[in-house]
mmCIF file of C-alpha atoms in Angstrom:
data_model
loop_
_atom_site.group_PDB
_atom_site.id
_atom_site.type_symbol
_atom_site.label_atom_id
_atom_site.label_comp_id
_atom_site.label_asym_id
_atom_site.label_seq_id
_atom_site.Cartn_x
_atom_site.Cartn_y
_atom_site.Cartn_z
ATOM 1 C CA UNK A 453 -63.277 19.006 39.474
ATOM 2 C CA UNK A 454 -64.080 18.989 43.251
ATOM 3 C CA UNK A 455 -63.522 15.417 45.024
ATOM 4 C CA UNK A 456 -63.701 13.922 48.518
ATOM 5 C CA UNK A 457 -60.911 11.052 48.634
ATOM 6 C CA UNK A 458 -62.158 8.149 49.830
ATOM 7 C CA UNK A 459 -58.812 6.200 50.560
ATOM 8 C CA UNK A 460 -55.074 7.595 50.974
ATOM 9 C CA UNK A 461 -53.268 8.938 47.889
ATOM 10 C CA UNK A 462 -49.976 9.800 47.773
ATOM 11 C CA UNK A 463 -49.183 13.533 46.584
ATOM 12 C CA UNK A 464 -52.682 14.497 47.145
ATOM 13 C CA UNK A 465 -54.338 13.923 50.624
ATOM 14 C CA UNK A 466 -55.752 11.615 52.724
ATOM 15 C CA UNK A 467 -59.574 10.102 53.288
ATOM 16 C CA UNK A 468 -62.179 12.533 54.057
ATOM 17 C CA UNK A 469 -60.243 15.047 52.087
ATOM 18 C CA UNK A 470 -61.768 17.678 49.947
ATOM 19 C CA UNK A 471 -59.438 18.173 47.224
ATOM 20 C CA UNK A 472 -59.817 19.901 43.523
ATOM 21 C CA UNK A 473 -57.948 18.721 40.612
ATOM 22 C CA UNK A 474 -57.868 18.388 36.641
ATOM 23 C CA UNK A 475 -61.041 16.660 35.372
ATOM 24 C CA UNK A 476 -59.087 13.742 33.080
ATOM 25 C CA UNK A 477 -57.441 12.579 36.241
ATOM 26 C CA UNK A 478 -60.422 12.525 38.625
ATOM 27 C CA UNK A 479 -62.611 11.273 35.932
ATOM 28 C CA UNK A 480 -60.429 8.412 34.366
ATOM 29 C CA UNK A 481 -57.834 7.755 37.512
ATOM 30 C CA UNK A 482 -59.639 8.780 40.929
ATOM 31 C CA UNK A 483 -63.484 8.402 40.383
ATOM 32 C CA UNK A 484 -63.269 4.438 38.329
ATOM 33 C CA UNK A 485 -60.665 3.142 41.006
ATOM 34 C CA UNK A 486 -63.136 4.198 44.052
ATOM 35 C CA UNK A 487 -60.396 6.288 45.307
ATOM 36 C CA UNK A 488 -62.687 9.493 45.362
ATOM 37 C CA UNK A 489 -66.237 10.643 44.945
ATOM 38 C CA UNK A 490 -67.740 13.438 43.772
ATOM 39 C CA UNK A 491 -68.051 16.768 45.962
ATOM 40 C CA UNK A 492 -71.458 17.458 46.376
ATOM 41 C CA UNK A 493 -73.671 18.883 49.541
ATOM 42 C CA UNK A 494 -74.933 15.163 50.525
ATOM 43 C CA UNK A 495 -70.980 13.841 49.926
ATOM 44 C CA UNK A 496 -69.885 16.210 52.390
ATOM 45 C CA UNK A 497 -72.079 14.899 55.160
ATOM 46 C CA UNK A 498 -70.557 11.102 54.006
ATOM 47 C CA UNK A 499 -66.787 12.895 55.117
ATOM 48 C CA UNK A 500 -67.332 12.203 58.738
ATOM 49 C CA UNK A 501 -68.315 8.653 57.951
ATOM 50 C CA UNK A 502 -65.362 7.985 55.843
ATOM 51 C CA UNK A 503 -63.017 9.853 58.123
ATOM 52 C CA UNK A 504 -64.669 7.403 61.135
ATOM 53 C CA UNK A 505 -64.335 4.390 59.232
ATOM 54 C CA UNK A 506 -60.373 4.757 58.443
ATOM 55 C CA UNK A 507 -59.348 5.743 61.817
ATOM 56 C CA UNK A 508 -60.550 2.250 63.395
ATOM 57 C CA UNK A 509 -58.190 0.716 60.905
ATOM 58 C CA UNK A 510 -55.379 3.650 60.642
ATOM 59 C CA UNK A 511 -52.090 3.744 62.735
ATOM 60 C CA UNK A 512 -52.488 6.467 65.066
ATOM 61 C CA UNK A 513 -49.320 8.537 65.055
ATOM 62 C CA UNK A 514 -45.879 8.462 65.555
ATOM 63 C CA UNK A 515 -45.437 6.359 68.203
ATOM 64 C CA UNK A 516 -48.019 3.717 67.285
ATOM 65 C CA UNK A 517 -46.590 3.317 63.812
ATOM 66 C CA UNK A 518 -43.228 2.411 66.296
ATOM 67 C CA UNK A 519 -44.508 -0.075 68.026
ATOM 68 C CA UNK A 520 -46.158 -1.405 65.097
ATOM 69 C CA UNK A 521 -42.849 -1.691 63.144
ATOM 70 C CA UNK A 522 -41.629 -3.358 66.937
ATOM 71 C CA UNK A 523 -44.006 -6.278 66.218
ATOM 72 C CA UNK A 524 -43.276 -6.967 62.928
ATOM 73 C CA UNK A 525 -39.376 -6.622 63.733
ATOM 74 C CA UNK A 526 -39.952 -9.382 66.622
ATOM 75 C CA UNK A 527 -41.913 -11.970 63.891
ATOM 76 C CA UNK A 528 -38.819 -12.394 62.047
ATOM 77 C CA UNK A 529 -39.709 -14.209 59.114
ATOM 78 C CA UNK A 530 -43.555 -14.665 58.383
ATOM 79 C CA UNK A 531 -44.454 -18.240 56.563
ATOM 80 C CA UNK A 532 -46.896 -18.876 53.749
ATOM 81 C CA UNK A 533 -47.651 -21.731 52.025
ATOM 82 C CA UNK A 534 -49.413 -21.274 48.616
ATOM 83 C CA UNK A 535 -49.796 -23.838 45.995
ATOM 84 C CA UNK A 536 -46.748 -24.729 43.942
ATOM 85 C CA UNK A 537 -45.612 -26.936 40.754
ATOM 86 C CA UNK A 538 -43.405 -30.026 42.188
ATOM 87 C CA UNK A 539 -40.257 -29.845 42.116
ATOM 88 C CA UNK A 540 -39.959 -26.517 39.995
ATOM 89 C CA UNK A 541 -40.785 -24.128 42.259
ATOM 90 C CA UNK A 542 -43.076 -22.072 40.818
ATOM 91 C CA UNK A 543 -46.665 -21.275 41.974
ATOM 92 C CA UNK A 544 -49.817 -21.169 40.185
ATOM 93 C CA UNK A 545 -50.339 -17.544 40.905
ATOM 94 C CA UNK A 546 -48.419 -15.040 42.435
ATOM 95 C CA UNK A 547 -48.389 -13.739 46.530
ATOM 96 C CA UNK A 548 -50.597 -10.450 46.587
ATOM 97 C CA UNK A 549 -50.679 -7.731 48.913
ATOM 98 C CA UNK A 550 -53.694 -9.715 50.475
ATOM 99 C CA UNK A 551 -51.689 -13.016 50.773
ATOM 100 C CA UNK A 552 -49.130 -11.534 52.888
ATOM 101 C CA UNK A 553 -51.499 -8.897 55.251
ATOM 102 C CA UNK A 554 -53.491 -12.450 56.265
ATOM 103 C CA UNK A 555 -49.873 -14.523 56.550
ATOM 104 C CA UNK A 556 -48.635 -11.805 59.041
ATOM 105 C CA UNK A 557 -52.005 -11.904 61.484
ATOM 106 C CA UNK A 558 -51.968 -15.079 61.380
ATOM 107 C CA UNK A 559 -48.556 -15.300 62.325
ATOM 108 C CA UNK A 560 -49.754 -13.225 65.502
ATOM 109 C CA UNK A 561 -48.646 -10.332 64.287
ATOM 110 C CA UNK A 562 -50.426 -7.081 63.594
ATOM 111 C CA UNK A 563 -53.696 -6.078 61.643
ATOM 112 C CA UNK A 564 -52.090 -4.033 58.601
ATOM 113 C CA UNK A 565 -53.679 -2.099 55.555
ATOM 114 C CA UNK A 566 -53.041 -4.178 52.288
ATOM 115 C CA UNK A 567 -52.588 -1.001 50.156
ATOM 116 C CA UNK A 568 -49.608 0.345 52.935
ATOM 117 C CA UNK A 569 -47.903 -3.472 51.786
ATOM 118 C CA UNK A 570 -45.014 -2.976 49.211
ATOM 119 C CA UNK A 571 -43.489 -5.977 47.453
ATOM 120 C CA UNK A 572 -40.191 -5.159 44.919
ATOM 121 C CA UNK A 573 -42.044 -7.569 42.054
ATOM 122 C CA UNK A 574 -44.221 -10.029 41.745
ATOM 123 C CA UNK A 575 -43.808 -12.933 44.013
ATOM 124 C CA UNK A 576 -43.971 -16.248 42.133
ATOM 125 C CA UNK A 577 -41.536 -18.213 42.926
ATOM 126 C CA UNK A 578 -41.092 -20.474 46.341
ATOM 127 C CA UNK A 579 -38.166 -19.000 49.054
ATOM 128 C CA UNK A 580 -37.419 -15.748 51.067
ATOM 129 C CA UNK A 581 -38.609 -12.165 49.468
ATOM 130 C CA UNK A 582 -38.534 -8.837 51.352
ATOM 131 C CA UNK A 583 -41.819 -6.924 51.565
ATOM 132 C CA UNK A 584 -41.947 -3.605 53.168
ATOM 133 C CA UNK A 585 -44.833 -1.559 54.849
ATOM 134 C CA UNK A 586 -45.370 2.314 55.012
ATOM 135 C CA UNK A 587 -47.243 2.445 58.891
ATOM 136 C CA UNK A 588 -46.695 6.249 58.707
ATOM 137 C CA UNK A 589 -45.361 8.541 56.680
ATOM 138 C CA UNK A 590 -42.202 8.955 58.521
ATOM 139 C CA UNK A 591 -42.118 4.820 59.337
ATOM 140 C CA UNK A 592 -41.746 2.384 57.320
ATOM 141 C CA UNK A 593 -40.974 -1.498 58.638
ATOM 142 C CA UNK A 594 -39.321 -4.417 56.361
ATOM 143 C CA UNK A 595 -39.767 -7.801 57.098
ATOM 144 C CA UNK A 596 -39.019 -11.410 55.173
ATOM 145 C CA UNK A 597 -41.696 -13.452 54.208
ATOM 146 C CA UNK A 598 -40.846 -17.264 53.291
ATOM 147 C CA UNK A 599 -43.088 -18.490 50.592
ATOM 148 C CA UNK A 600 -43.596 -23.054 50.631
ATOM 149 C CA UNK A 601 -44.979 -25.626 48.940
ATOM 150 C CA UNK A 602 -49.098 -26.342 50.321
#
């Protein structure tokens, strides 16, 4: 089955990619998830669209994903307050990916990609937790979020 990726996914290629692989796996993995679409003449024109779109919002190279991973280094710990049962500790919910992308730019730090965000587990408890981004392939940048009571 012939694809175009849409988004970035690991092992096979990047957006804007023309890629061919086994039809269970585009079909019931790639295609429902809206990670690809299918390969056809008027698809291929939509390539240089995609490819526009995610290079606004990609890190550049090398030396941007640095001084990316600079920033987040200087924030130190990001806060973000989420709603919580008194006196236990626990939230109603868990932190997502989302969550912690809006906590660090509104910290004044910088834009990041939600799906570059890695958290260890799920976050659903108040207090520190690590969370680590991959800016490039070759840089990754870990930084401390500290979850409180709203």
């Amino acid at each position: 089955m012939k694809l175009i990726l849409t988004t970035d996914v690991s092992g096979l290629g990047g957006p804007g990619d023309i890629v061919e692989v086994k039809d269970g796996y585009g079909r019931n993995y790639l295609l429902p998830r809206g990670y690809a679409i299918l390969a056809t003449k008027g698809a291929e024109k939509q390539v240089q669209v995609i490819r526009r779109a995610q290079e606004a919002s990609r890190i550049r190279d090398l030396d941007h994903a640095k001084e990316v991973k600079a920033k987040l280094a200087d924030l130190g710990t990001v806060p973000l307050k989420a709603k919580a049962a008194a006196g236990s500790g626990k939230l109603f919910g868990s932190i997502t990916t989302a969550d912690i992308v809006a906590a660090v730019k509104s910290a004044g730090g910088p834009v990041l990609d939600k799906r570059a965000v890695e958290v260890s587990g799920h976050i659903k408890t108040v207090g520190k937790h690590s969370v680590s981004v991959r800016l490039h392939p070759e840089v990754s940048a870990a930084f401390t979020i500290v979850v409180s009571a709203s």
